[in-house]
PDB file of C-alpha atoms in Angstrom:
ATOM      1  CA  MET A 175     102.647 -65.337 -50.888  1.00  0.00           C
ATOM      2  CA  ILE A 176     103.546 -66.623 -54.327  1.00  0.00           C
ATOM      3  CA  LEU A 177     100.681 -68.300 -56.182  1.00  0.00           C
ATOM      4  CA  VAL A 178     101.569 -70.754 -58.925  1.00  0.00           C
ATOM      5  CA  THR A 179      98.800 -71.887 -61.257  1.00  0.00           C
ATOM      6  CA  VAL A 180      98.709 -74.185 -64.288  1.00  0.00           C
ATOM      7  CA  GLY A 181      95.083 -73.661 -65.332  1.00  0.00           C
ATOM      8  CA  THR A 182      92.083 -75.966 -65.309  1.00  0.00           C
ATOM      9  CA  ASP A 183      92.987 -77.904 -68.414  1.00  0.00           C
ATOM     10  CA  LEU A 184      96.256 -79.859 -68.508  1.00  0.00           C
ATOM     11  CA  PRO A 185      99.057 -79.856 -65.873  1.00  0.00           C
ATOM     12  CA  PHE A 186     102.327 -78.025 -66.408  1.00  0.00           C
ATOM     13  CA  ASP A 187     104.960 -80.159 -64.712  1.00  0.00           C
ATOM     14  CA  ARG A 188     107.881 -78.451 -66.423  1.00  0.00           C
ATOM     15  CA  MET A 189     107.071 -75.163 -64.700  1.00  0.00           C
ATOM     16  CA  VAL A 190     106.052 -76.632 -61.324  1.00  0.00           C
ATOM     17  CA  LYS A 191     109.252 -78.690 -61.001  1.00  0.00           C
ATOM     18  CA  ILE A 192     111.430 -75.614 -61.430  1.00  0.00           C
ATOM     19  CA  VAL A 193     109.486 -73.582 -58.888  1.00  0.00           C
ATOM     20  CA  ASP A 194     109.565 -76.474 -56.401  1.00  0.00           C
ATOM     21  CA  ALA A 195     113.336 -76.894 -56.743  1.00  0.00           C
ATOM     22  CA  TRP A 196     113.897 -73.150 -56.432  1.00  0.00           C
ATOM     23  CA  ALA A 197     111.678 -72.878 -53.328  1.00  0.00           C
ATOM     24  CA  ARG A 198     113.591 -75.715 -51.670  1.00  0.00           C
ATOM     25  CA  GLU A 199     116.964 -74.131 -52.450  1.00  0.00           C
ATOM     26  CA  ARG A 200     115.866 -70.736 -51.185  1.00  0.00           C
ATOM     27  CA  GLU A 201     113.854 -72.167 -48.293  1.00  0.00           C
ATOM     28  CA  ARG A 202     110.725 -70.316 -49.376  1.00  0.00           C
ATOM     29  CA  CYS A 203     107.664 -71.351 -47.341  1.00  0.00           C
ATOM     30  CA  ASP A 204     105.377 -68.859 -48.982  1.00  0.00           C
ATOM     31  CA  VAL A 205     104.621 -70.659 -52.217  1.00  0.00           C
ATOM     32  CA  PHE A 206     101.357 -72.388 -53.094  1.00  0.00           C
ATOM     33  CA  ALA A 207     100.763 -74.230 -56.354  1.00  0.00           C
ATOM     34  CA  GLN A 208      97.613 -75.319 -58.146  1.00  0.00           C
ATOM     35  CA  ILE A 209      99.128 -78.216 -60.108  1.00  0.00           C
ATOM     36  CA  GLY A 210      96.234 -79.492 -62.197  1.00  0.00           C
ATOM     37  CA  GLU A 211      94.581 -82.904 -62.366  1.00  0.00           C
ATOM     38  CA  GLY A 212      97.256 -85.571 -62.557  1.00  0.00           C
ATOM     39  CA  GLY A 213     100.051 -83.049 -62.193  1.00  0.00           C
ATOM     40  CA  TRP A 214     103.487 -83.956 -60.811  1.00  0.00           C
ATOM     41  CA  LYS A 215     103.399 -83.684 -57.035  1.00  0.00           C
ATOM     42  CA  PRO A 216     105.864 -81.153 -55.605  1.00  0.00           C
ATOM     43  CA  GLU A 217     108.267 -82.336 -52.940  1.00  0.00           C
ATOM     44  CA  TYR A 218     108.675 -79.058 -51.086  1.00  0.00           C
ATOM     45  CA  ILE A 219     105.975 -76.476 -51.748  1.00  0.00           C
ATOM     46  CA  ARG A 220     102.322 -76.743 -50.702  1.00  0.00           C
ATOM     47  CA  TYR A 221      99.937 -77.626 -53.494  1.00  0.00           C
ATOM     48  CA  SER A 222      96.545 -78.794 -54.576  1.00  0.00           C
ATOM     49  CA  GLU A 223      95.451 -80.260 -57.913  1.00  0.00           C
ATOM     50  CA  PHE A 224      92.408 -78.194 -58.090  1.00  0.00           C
ATOM     51  CA  LEU A 225      91.028 -74.964 -56.598  1.00  0.00           C
ATOM     52  CA  GLN A 226      87.364 -74.031 -56.449  1.00  0.00           C
ATOM     53  CA  PRO A 227      86.761 -70.635 -58.050  1.00  0.00           C
ATOM     54  CA  ASP A 228      86.266 -68.855 -54.724  1.00  0.00           C
ATOM     55  CA  ASP A 229      89.376 -70.453 -53.174  1.00  0.00           C
ATOM     56  CA  PHE A 230      91.319 -69.434 -56.241  1.00  0.00           C
ATOM     57  CA  LYS A 231      90.074 -65.871 -55.839  1.00  0.00           C
ATOM     58  CA  ASN A 232      91.189 -65.815 -52.210  1.00  0.00           C
ATOM     59  CA  TYR A 233      94.668 -67.086 -52.997  1.00  0.00           C
ATOM     60  CA  PHE A 234      94.830 -64.613 -55.815  1.00  0.00           C
ATOM     61  CA  LYS A 235      93.978 -61.717 -53.524  1.00  0.00           C
ATOM     62  CA  LEU A 236      96.604 -62.778 -50.997  1.00  0.00           C
ATOM     63  CA  ALA A 237      99.364 -63.300 -53.537  1.00  0.00           C
ATOM     64  CA  SER A 238     102.045 -60.684 -54.072  1.00  0.00           C
ATOM     65  CA  VAL A 239     103.112 -62.407 -57.269  1.00  0.00           C
ATOM     66  CA  VAL A 240     101.355 -64.828 -59.598  1.00  0.00           C
ATOM     67  CA  ILE A 241     103.350 -67.364 -61.606  1.00  0.00           C
ATOM     68  CA  SER A 242     101.237 -68.983 -64.251  1.00  0.00           C
ATOM     69  CA  HIS A 243     100.869 -70.698 -67.603  1.00  0.00           C
ATOM     70  CA  ALA A 244     100.070 -68.173 -70.338  1.00  0.00           C
ATOM     71  CA  GLY A 245      96.340 -68.664 -69.989  1.00  0.00           C
ATOM     72  CA  MET A 246      94.027 -65.780 -70.744  1.00  0.00           C
ATOM     73  CA  GLY A 247      91.877 -66.289 -67.649  1.00  0.00           C
ATOM     74  CA  THR A 248      94.728 -65.895 -65.181  1.00  0.00           C
ATOM     75  CA  ILE A 249      96.286 -63.060 -67.158  1.00  0.00           C
ATOM     76  CA  LEU A 250      93.012 -61.128 -67.222  1.00  0.00           C
ATOM     77  CA  SER A 251      92.560 -61.666 -63.474  1.00  0.00           C
ATOM     78  CA  ALA A 252      96.067 -60.368 -62.831  1.00  0.00           C
ATOM     79  CA  LEU A 253      95.433 -57.272 -64.940  1.00  0.00           C
ATOM     80  CA  LEU A 254      92.083 -56.667 -63.271  1.00  0.00           C
ATOM     81  CA  HIS A 255      93.631 -56.851 -59.813  1.00  0.00           C
ATOM     82  CA  GLY A 256      96.905 -55.161 -60.680  1.00  0.00           C
ATOM     83  CA  LYS A 257      99.000 -58.185 -59.633  1.00  0.00           C
ATOM     84  CA  PRO A 258     102.463 -58.627 -61.080  1.00  0.00           C
ATOM     85  CA  ILE A 259     102.361 -61.781 -63.156  1.00  0.00           C
ATOM     86  CA  LEU A 260     105.037 -63.983 -64.624  1.00  0.00           C
ATOM     87  CA  VAL A 261     103.851 -66.392 -67.310  1.00  0.00           C
ATOM     88  CA  MET A 262     105.487 -69.303 -69.027  1.00  0.00           C
ATOM     89  CA  PRO A 263     103.833 -70.540 -72.239  1.00  0.00           C
ATOM     90  CA  LYS A 264     102.744 -74.168 -72.360  1.00  0.00           C
ATOM     91  CA  LEU A 265     104.119 -75.817 -75.479  1.00  0.00           C
ATOM     92  CA  ALA A 266     102.046 -78.116 -77.679  1.00  0.00           C
ATOM     93  CA  LYS A 267     105.209 -79.792 -78.974  1.00  0.00           C
ATOM     94  CA  LEU A 268     105.854 -81.001 -75.405  1.00  0.00           C
ATOM     95  CA  GLY A 269     102.269 -82.168 -74.992  1.00  0.00           C
ATOM     96  CA  GLU A 270     101.491 -79.386 -72.538  1.00  0.00           C
ATOM     97  CA  HIS A 271      98.691 -77.926 -74.602  1.00  0.00           C
ATOM     98  CA  ARG A 272      96.713 -78.565 -77.764  1.00  0.00           C
ATOM     99  CA  ASN A 273      98.160 -75.816 -79.909  1.00  0.00           C
ATOM    100  CA  GLU A 274     100.931 -73.243 -79.644  1.00  0.00           C
ATOM    101  CA  HIS A 275      98.760 -70.202 -79.032  1.00  0.00           C
ATOM    102  CA  GLN A 276     100.109 -69.634 -75.507  1.00  0.00           C
ATOM    103  CA  THR A 277     103.373 -68.356 -76.928  1.00  0.00           C
ATOM    104  CA  ALA A 278     101.519 -65.813 -79.065  1.00  0.00           C
ATOM    105  CA  THR A 279      99.315 -64.854 -76.116  1.00  0.00           C
ATOM    106  CA  ALA A 280     102.377 -64.286 -73.943  1.00  0.00           C
ATOM    107  CA  ILE A 281     104.036 -62.039 -76.508  1.00  0.00           C
ATOM    108  CA  ARG A 282     100.894 -59.973 -77.108  1.00  0.00           C
ATOM    109  CA  MET A 283     100.074 -59.584 -73.440  1.00  0.00           C
ATOM    110  CA  LYS A 284     103.662 -58.671 -72.609  1.00  0.00           C
ATOM    111  CA  GLU A 285     103.243 -55.810 -75.030  1.00  0.00           C
ATOM    112  CA  PHE A 286      99.770 -54.788 -73.978  1.00  0.00           C
ATOM    113  CA  GLY A 287      99.659 -55.527 -70.281  1.00  0.00           C
ATOM    114  CA  ASN A 288     103.225 -55.576 -68.939  1.00  0.00           C
ATOM    115  CA  VAL A 289     102.909 -59.296 -68.415  1.00  0.00           C
ATOM    116  CA  ASN A 290     106.346 -60.717 -67.622  1.00  0.00           C
ATOM    117  CA  VAL A 291     107.314 -63.761 -69.667  1.00  0.00           C
ATOM    118  CA  ALA A 292     109.730 -66.634 -69.111  1.00  0.00           C
ATOM    119  CA  PHE A 293     109.989 -68.382 -72.458  1.00  0.00           C
ATOM    120  CA  ASP A 294     112.029 -71.279 -71.112  1.00  0.00           C
ATOM    121  CA  GLU A 295     113.364 -72.929 -67.958  1.00  0.00           C
ATOM    122  CA  LEU A 296     116.457 -70.727 -67.832  1.00  0.00           C
ATOM    123  CA  GLU A 297     114.408 -67.539 -67.962  1.00  0.00           C
ATOM    124  CA  LEU A 298     112.062 -68.873 -65.310  1.00  0.00           C
ATOM    125  CA  ARG A 299     114.974 -69.543 -62.929  1.00  0.00           C
ATOM    126  CA  MET A 300     116.336 -66.080 -63.592  1.00  0.00           C
ATOM    127  CA  TRP A 301     113.006 -64.432 -62.821  1.00  0.00           C
ATOM    128  CA  LEU A 302     112.480 -66.495 -59.673  1.00  0.00           C
ATOM    129  CA  ASP A 303     115.647 -65.030 -58.223  1.00  0.00           C
ATOM    130  CA  ASN A 304     114.535 -61.550 -59.212  1.00  0.00           C
ATOM    131  CA  LEU A 305     110.845 -61.419 -58.418  1.00  0.00           C
ATOM    132  CA  ASP A 306     111.153 -57.875 -57.132  1.00  0.00           C
ATOM    133  CA  GLN A 307     112.059 -56.828 -60.672  1.00  0.00           C
ATOM    134  CA  LEU A 308     108.753 -57.987 -62.147  1.00  0.00           C
ATOM    135  CA  ALA A 309     106.918 -55.202 -63.920  1.00  0.00           C
ATOM    136  CA  PRO A 310     103.543 -54.416 -62.377  1.00  0.00           C
ATOM    137  CA  SER A 311     100.544 -55.271 -64.551  1.00  0.00           C
ATOM    138  CA  ARG A 312      98.704 -52.683 -66.533  1.00  0.00           C
ATOM    139  CA  GLN A 313      95.426 -52.058 -64.762  1.00  0.00           C
ATOM    140  CA  ILE A 314      92.313 -52.836 -66.768  1.00  0.00           C
ATOM    141  CA  ASP A 315      88.733 -52.153 -65.754  1.00  0.00           C
ATOM    142  CA  SER A 316      85.947 -54.659 -65.281  1.00  0.00           C
ATOM    143  CA  PHE A 317      84.366 -54.755 -68.698  1.00  0.00           C
ATOM    144  CA  ALA A 318      85.081 -55.094 -72.390  1.00  0.00           C
ATOM    145  CA  SER A 319      85.885 -52.117 -74.603  1.00  0.00           C
ATOM    146  CA  GLN A 320      83.050 -49.669 -75.258  1.00  0.00           C
ATOM    147  CA  GLN A 321      83.259 -50.506 -78.956  1.00  0.00           C
ATOM    148  CA  LEU A 322      82.639 -54.218 -78.463  1.00  0.00           C
ATOM    149  CA  VAL A 323      79.905 -53.733 -75.867  1.00  0.00           C
ATOM    150  CA  GLU A 324      78.061 -51.315 -78.141  1.00  0.00           C
ATOM    151  CA  GLY A 325      78.529 -53.487 -81.204  1.00  0.00           C
ATOM    152  CA  ILE A 326      77.061 -56.525 -79.490  1.00  0.00           C
ATOM    153  CA  GLY A 327      74.403 -54.518 -77.650  1.00  0.00           C
ATOM    154  CA  THR A 328      73.183 -52.995 -80.907  1.00  0.00           C
ATOM    155  CA  PHE A 329      73.055 -56.386 -82.597  1.00  0.00           C
ATOM    156  CA  ILE A 330      71.002 -57.791 -79.717  1.00  0.00           C
ATOM    157  CA  ARG A 331      68.549 -54.886 -79.750  1.00  0.00           C
ATOM    158  CA  GLN A 332      68.027 -55.180 -83.493  1.00  0.00           C
ATOM    159  CA  ALA A 333      67.852 -58.983 -83.593  1.00  0.00           C
TER     160      ALA A 333
ATOM    161  CA  MET B  95      58.381 -54.342 -83.272  1.00  0.00           C
ATOM    162  CA  SER B  96      57.944 -55.974 -79.868  1.00  0.00           C
ATOM    163  CA  ASP B  97      58.980 -54.248 -76.649  1.00  0.00           C
ATOM    164  CA  ARG B  98      59.499 -57.560 -74.939  1.00  0.00           C
ATOM    165  CA  ARG B  99      62.916 -58.004 -73.401  1.00  0.00           C
ATOM    166  CA  LYS B 100      64.958 -60.457 -75.407  1.00  0.00           C
ATOM    167  CA  LYS B 101      66.279 -63.600 -73.803  1.00  0.00           C
ATOM    168  CA  VAL B 102      70.014 -64.052 -74.184  1.00  0.00           C
ATOM    169  CA  LEU B 103      71.845 -67.307 -73.490  1.00  0.00           C
ATOM    170  CA  ALA B 104      75.489 -66.513 -72.711  1.00  0.00           C
ATOM    171  CA  ILE B 105      77.408 -69.784 -72.859  1.00  0.00           C
ATOM    172  CA  SER B 106      81.064 -70.744 -72.584  1.00  0.00           C
ATOM    173  CA  SER B 107      83.567 -73.204 -71.185  1.00  0.00           C
ATOM    174  CA  GLY B 108      85.666 -72.270 -68.152  1.00  0.00           C
ATOM    175  CA  GLY B 109      88.852 -70.351 -67.533  1.00  0.00           C
ATOM    176  CA  GLY B 110      89.620 -67.560 -69.976  1.00  0.00           C
ATOM    177  CA  HIS B 111      86.480 -68.188 -72.037  1.00  0.00           C
ATOM    178  CA  TRP B 112      84.273 -67.516 -69.007  1.00  0.00           C
ATOM    179  CA  VAL B 113      86.278 -64.508 -67.881  1.00  0.00           C
ATOM    180  CA  GLN B 114      85.856 -62.962 -71.342  1.00  0.00           C
ATOM    181  CA  LEU B 115      82.126 -63.712 -71.453  1.00  0.00           C
ATOM    182  CA  LEU B 116      81.678 -61.937 -68.123  1.00  0.00           C
ATOM    183  CA  ARG B 117      83.380 -58.840 -69.470  1.00  0.00           C
ATOM    184  CA  LEU B 118      80.603 -58.571 -72.080  1.00  0.00           C
ATOM    185  CA  ARG B 119      77.863 -58.194 -69.466  1.00  0.00           C
ATOM    186  CA  PRO B 120      77.060 -54.537 -70.165  1.00  0.00           C
ATOM    187  CA  ALA B 121      76.007 -55.586 -73.674  1.00  0.00           C
ATOM    188  CA  PHE B 122      73.166 -57.599 -72.115  1.00  0.00           C
ATOM    189  CA  ASP B 123      71.753 -54.745 -70.035  1.00  0.00           C
ATOM    190  CA  SER B 124      68.545 -54.482 -71.999  1.00  0.00           C
ATOM    191  CA  SER B 125      67.962 -58.261 -72.033  1.00  0.00           C
ATOM    192  CA  ASP B 126      67.136 -61.134 -69.760  1.00  0.00           C
ATOM    193  CA  VAL B 127      70.243 -63.290 -69.527  1.00  0.00           C
ATOM    194  CA  VAL B 128      70.865 -66.903 -68.684  1.00  0.00           C
ATOM    195  CA  TYR B 129      74.506 -67.823 -68.141  1.00  0.00           C
ATOM    196  CA  ALA B 130      75.674 -71.362 -68.867  1.00  0.00           C
ATOM    197  CA  THR B 131      79.098 -72.756 -68.116  1.00  0.00           C
ATOM    198  CA  VAL B 132      80.965 -75.825 -66.932  1.00  0.00           C
ATOM    199  CA  ARG B 133      81.809 -75.237 -63.244  1.00  0.00           C
ATOM    200  CA  ASP B 134      79.315 -74.597 -60.470  1.00  0.00           C
ATOM    201  CA  GLY B 135      81.779 -72.369 -58.643  1.00  0.00           C
ATOM    202  CA  TYR B 136      81.373 -69.750 -61.350  1.00  0.00           C
ATOM    203  CA  ARG B 137      77.799 -69.144 -60.222  1.00  0.00           C
ATOM    204  CA  GLU B 138      78.879 -66.489 -57.775  1.00  0.00           C
ATOM    205  CA  ASP B 139      80.418 -64.416 -60.576  1.00  0.00           C
ATOM    206  CA  ILE B 140      77.004 -63.438 -61.913  1.00  0.00           C
ATOM    207  CA  GLY B 141      75.109 -62.409 -58.802  1.00  0.00           C
ATOM    208  CA  ASN B 142      71.376 -62.943 -59.145  1.00  0.00           C
ATOM    209  CA  ALA B 143      71.331 -63.751 -62.837  1.00  0.00           C
ATOM    210  CA  ASP B 144      70.139 -67.188 -63.938  1.00  0.00           C
ATOM    211  CA  PHE B 145      72.859 -69.816 -64.046  1.00  0.00           C
ATOM    212  CA  ARG B 146      72.912 -73.236 -65.695  1.00  0.00           C
ATOM    213  CA  LEU B 147      75.545 -75.914 -65.513  1.00  0.00           C
ATOM    214  CA  ILE B 148      76.589 -77.844 -68.613  1.00  0.00           C
ATOM    215  CA  HIS B 149      79.043 -80.682 -69.163  1.00  0.00           C
ATOM    216  CA  ASP B 150      82.552 -79.698 -70.201  1.00  0.00           C
ATOM    217  CA  ALA B 151      84.371 -81.235 -73.162  1.00  0.00           C
ATOM    218  CA  ASN B 152      86.983 -80.664 -75.811  1.00  0.00           C
ATOM    219  CA  ARG B 153      87.354 -82.271 -79.199  1.00  0.00           C
ATOM    220  CA  TRP B 154      89.897 -84.848 -78.053  1.00  0.00           C
ATOM    221  CA  ASN B 155      87.433 -86.872 -75.999  1.00  0.00           C
ATOM    222  CA  LYS B 156      84.517 -87.974 -78.152  1.00  0.00           C
ATOM    223  CA  LEU B 157      82.439 -89.435 -75.354  1.00  0.00           C
ATOM    224  CA  LYS B 158      82.628 -86.286 -73.263  1.00  0.00           C
ATOM    225  CA  LEU B 159      81.879 -84.275 -76.371  1.00  0.00           C
ATOM    226  CA  LEU B 160      78.680 -86.227 -76.896  1.00  0.00           C
ATOM    227  CA  ARG B 161      77.647 -85.711 -73.300  1.00  0.00           C
ATOM    228  CA  CYS B 162      78.428 -82.028 -73.588  1.00  0.00           C
ATOM    229  CA  ALA B 163      76.395 -81.695 -76.788  1.00  0.00           C
ATOM    230  CA  ALA B 164      73.440 -83.455 -75.184  1.00  0.00           C
ATOM    231  CA  SER B 165      73.474 -81.189 -72.124  1.00  0.00           C
ATOM    232  CA  VAL B 166      73.634 -78.078 -74.294  1.00  0.00           C
ATOM    233  CA  PHE B 167      70.857 -79.371 -76.543  1.00  0.00           C
ATOM    234  CA  VAL B 168      68.568 -79.922 -73.558  1.00  0.00           C
ATOM    235  CA  LEU B 169      69.470 -76.493 -72.238  1.00  0.00           C
ATOM    236  CA  ILE B 170      68.484 -74.767 -75.484  1.00  0.00           C
ATOM    237  CA  LEU B 171      65.226 -76.725 -75.649  1.00  0.00           C
ATOM    238  CA  ARG B 172      64.363 -75.619 -72.131  1.00  0.00           C
ATOM    239  CA  GLU B 173      65.438 -72.009 -72.403  1.00  0.00           C
ATOM    240  CA  ARG B 174      64.400 -71.183 -75.979  1.00  0.00           C
ATOM    241  CA  PRO B 175      66.664 -68.130 -76.130  1.00  0.00           C
ATOM    242  CA  ASP B 176      66.197 -65.391 -78.716  1.00  0.00           C
ATOM    243  CA  ILE B 177      69.943 -64.933 -78.858  1.00  0.00           C
ATOM    244  CA  VAL B 178      72.891 -67.161 -78.087  1.00  0.00           C
ATOM    245  CA  ILE B 179      76.342 -65.667 -77.566  1.00  0.00           C
ATOM    246  CA  SER B 180      79.563 -67.539 -76.914  1.00  0.00           C
ATOM    247  CA  THR B 181      83.263 -66.910 -76.442  1.00  0.00           C
ATOM    248  CA  GLY B 182      84.005 -70.616 -77.034  1.00  0.00           C
ATOM    249  CA  ALA B 183      85.090 -73.299 -76.766  1.00  0.00           C
ATOM    250  CA  ALA B 184      83.311 -76.595 -77.606  1.00  0.00           C
ATOM    251  CA  PRO B 185      80.291 -76.155 -75.309  1.00  0.00           C
ATOM    252  CA  GLY B 186      79.856 -72.677 -76.722  1.00  0.00           C
ATOM    253  CA  TYR B 187      80.053 -74.023 -80.235  1.00  0.00           C
ATOM    254  CA  PHE B 188      77.197 -76.413 -79.505  1.00  0.00           C
ATOM    255  CA  GLY B 189      75.289 -73.511 -77.982  1.00  0.00           C
ATOM    256  CA  VAL B 190      75.392 -71.440 -81.165  1.00  0.00           C
ATOM    257  CA  ARG B 191      74.933 -74.468 -83.417  1.00  0.00           C
ATOM    258  CA  PHE B 192      71.800 -75.745 -81.696  1.00  0.00           C
ATOM    259  CA  GLY B 193      70.580 -72.232 -80.977  1.00  0.00           C
ATOM    260  CA  LYS B 194      70.668 -71.464 -84.681  1.00  0.00           C
ATOM    261  CA  TRP B 195      68.749 -74.638 -85.510  1.00  0.00           C
ATOM    262  CA  MET B 196      66.045 -73.546 -83.106  1.00  0.00           C
ATOM    263  CA  GLY B 197      65.653 -70.111 -84.598  1.00  0.00           C
ATOM    264  CA  ALA B 198      67.839 -67.948 -82.370  1.00  0.00           C
ATOM    265  CA  ARG B 199      70.176 -65.259 -83.657  1.00  0.00           C
ATOM    266  CA  VAL B 200      73.669 -66.281 -82.695  1.00  0.00           C
ATOM    267  CA  ILE B 201      76.949 -64.513 -81.951  1.00  0.00           C
ATOM    268  CA  TRP B 202      80.462 -65.937 -81.850  1.00  0.00           C
ATOM    269  CA  VAL B 203      83.239 -63.947 -80.170  1.00  0.00           C
ATOM    270  CA  ASP B 204      86.529 -65.723 -80.770  1.00  0.00           C
ATOM    271  CA  SER B 205      88.767 -65.808 -77.708  1.00  0.00           C
ATOM    272  CA  ILE B 206      91.384 -63.081 -77.397  1.00  0.00           C
ATOM    273  CA  ALA B 207      93.892 -65.873 -76.829  1.00  0.00           C
ATOM    274  CA  ASN B 208      93.637 -66.655 -80.547  1.00  0.00           C
ATOM    275  CA  ALA B 209      95.878 -63.847 -81.699  1.00  0.00           C
ATOM    276  CA  GLU B 210      97.430 -65.501 -84.729  1.00  0.00           C
ATOM    277  CA  GLU B 211      94.482 -67.334 -86.221  1.00  0.00           C
ATOM    278  CA  LEU B 212      90.880 -68.117 -85.429  1.00  0.00           C
ATOM    279  CA  SER B 213      90.126 -71.104 -83.204  1.00  0.00           C
ATOM    280  CA  MET B 214      88.854 -74.246 -84.898  1.00  0.00           C
ATOM    281  CA  SER B 215      85.371 -73.835 -83.414  1.00  0.00           C
ATOM    282  CA  GLY B 216      85.505 -70.181 -84.430  1.00  0.00           C
ATOM    283  CA  ARG B 217      86.220 -71.149 -88.036  1.00  0.00           C
ATOM    284  CA  LYS B 218      83.370 -73.668 -88.060  1.00  0.00           C
ATOM    285  CA  ALA B 219      80.969 -71.263 -86.359  1.00  0.00           C
ATOM    286  CA  GLY B 220      81.642 -68.731 -89.090  1.00  0.00           C
ATOM    287  CA  GLU B 221      79.719 -70.917 -91.504  1.00  0.00           C
ATOM    288  CA  PHE B 222      76.396 -70.131 -89.868  1.00  0.00           C
ATOM    289  CA  VAL B 223      76.533 -67.516 -87.088  1.00  0.00           C
ATOM    290  CA  ASP B 224      74.794 -64.158 -87.519  1.00  0.00           C
ATOM    291  CA  LEU B 225      77.539 -62.104 -85.912  1.00  0.00           C
ATOM    292  CA  TRP B 226      81.045 -63.511 -86.273  1.00  0.00           C
ATOM    293  CA  LEU B 227      83.731 -61.678 -84.344  1.00  0.00           C
ATOM    294  CA  THR B 228      87.474 -61.836 -83.832  1.00  0.00           C
ATOM    295  CA  GLN B 229      89.158 -59.712 -81.178  1.00  0.00           C
ATOM    296  CA  TRP B 230      92.193 -58.991 -83.339  1.00  0.00           C
ATOM    297  CA  GLN B 231      91.909 -56.468 -86.114  1.00  0.00           C
ATOM    298  CA  HIS B 232      94.494 -58.208 -88.310  1.00  0.00           C
ATOM    299  CA  LEU B 233      92.340 -61.359 -88.353  1.00  0.00           C
ATOM    300  CA  ALA B 234      89.259 -59.590 -89.734  1.00  0.00           C
ATOM    301  CA  ARG B 235      88.335 -60.427 -93.321  1.00  0.00           C
ATOM    302  CA  GLU B 236      85.874 -59.066 -95.845  1.00  0.00           C
ATOM    303  CA  ASN B 237      83.607 -62.105 -95.530  1.00  0.00           C
ATOM    304  CA  GLY B 238      84.128 -62.239 -91.807  1.00  0.00           C
ATOM    305  CA  PRO B 239      85.044 -62.476 -89.065  1.00  0.00           C
ATOM    306  CA  GLN B 240      84.508 -58.817 -88.199  1.00  0.00           C
ATOM    307  CA  TRP B 241      86.507 -56.861 -85.675  1.00  0.00           C
ATOM    308  CA  MET B 242      84.602 -54.632 -83.244  1.00  0.00           C
ATOM    309  CA  GLY B 243      87.217 -54.199 -80.543  1.00  0.00           C
ATOM    310  CA  SER B 244      88.129 -56.595 -77.750  1.00  0.00           C
ATOM    311  CA  ILE B 245      87.349 -57.520 -74.189  1.00  0.00           C
ATOM    312  CA  LEU B 246      90.320 -55.456 -72.981  1.00  0.00           C
TER     313      LEU B 246
END
């Protein structure tokens, strides 16, 4: 199953439209999209605007691939669960987000975590036809770095 | 020096902010923690720990922002935490702001998503927080924020 998610903030119609068109062309019935409140409604793939956290977790577990906006929450979940993830940054200049940090996040996490990135519609289409080529995520463990945990823990104890 | 366990209020908005806050849990081992966030479904992420729901908001909707601030204010009044820690965004900012006013020691951990510059709430929080952190070493400055590693 391919899980598509746009995050809990603003929709991401640009990405969803491409995936919907691709799924129709390839007759893929195994795609589910969380499209966000007020998001464009797909014509072919199954979708919901909204997923409760535990439903999201279930879909996440079942997915073989996650296609997502470049949001830190989804990226961290993918790394935690070792799911291959393909992200596309939302662009503030297109009104998809409030600032351009998703592009920077995508670049950094590509480097750190083997997150696959489609910077534009063309790259997204190319990846969709080559999902088996997605790099697997770097596995991370459940908690923050020792350094940060100790730094904060010490501050709390001495406060 | 008291042996009483400190009370920590760990507060954030949803999505990546919440996921990052959760990754800091080991830092709260020696404290009593209350978690506060914007979606009830996140309750199950923290097991038996105390959970409080607050109104979500971002700076582009002033009315929601007011409602958010009010819910956080009431929360702080009720809980009287010794320490408030947040990974952002707006609800977390109110948490550290009001927490500080009421005598708590407060910690701001700027989201790891802000890799090029500090978030706006992170910049504002820096004016008064007791521990001001960025998760990117190249963003650390002499007068803060400090870098002490990241949630990865």
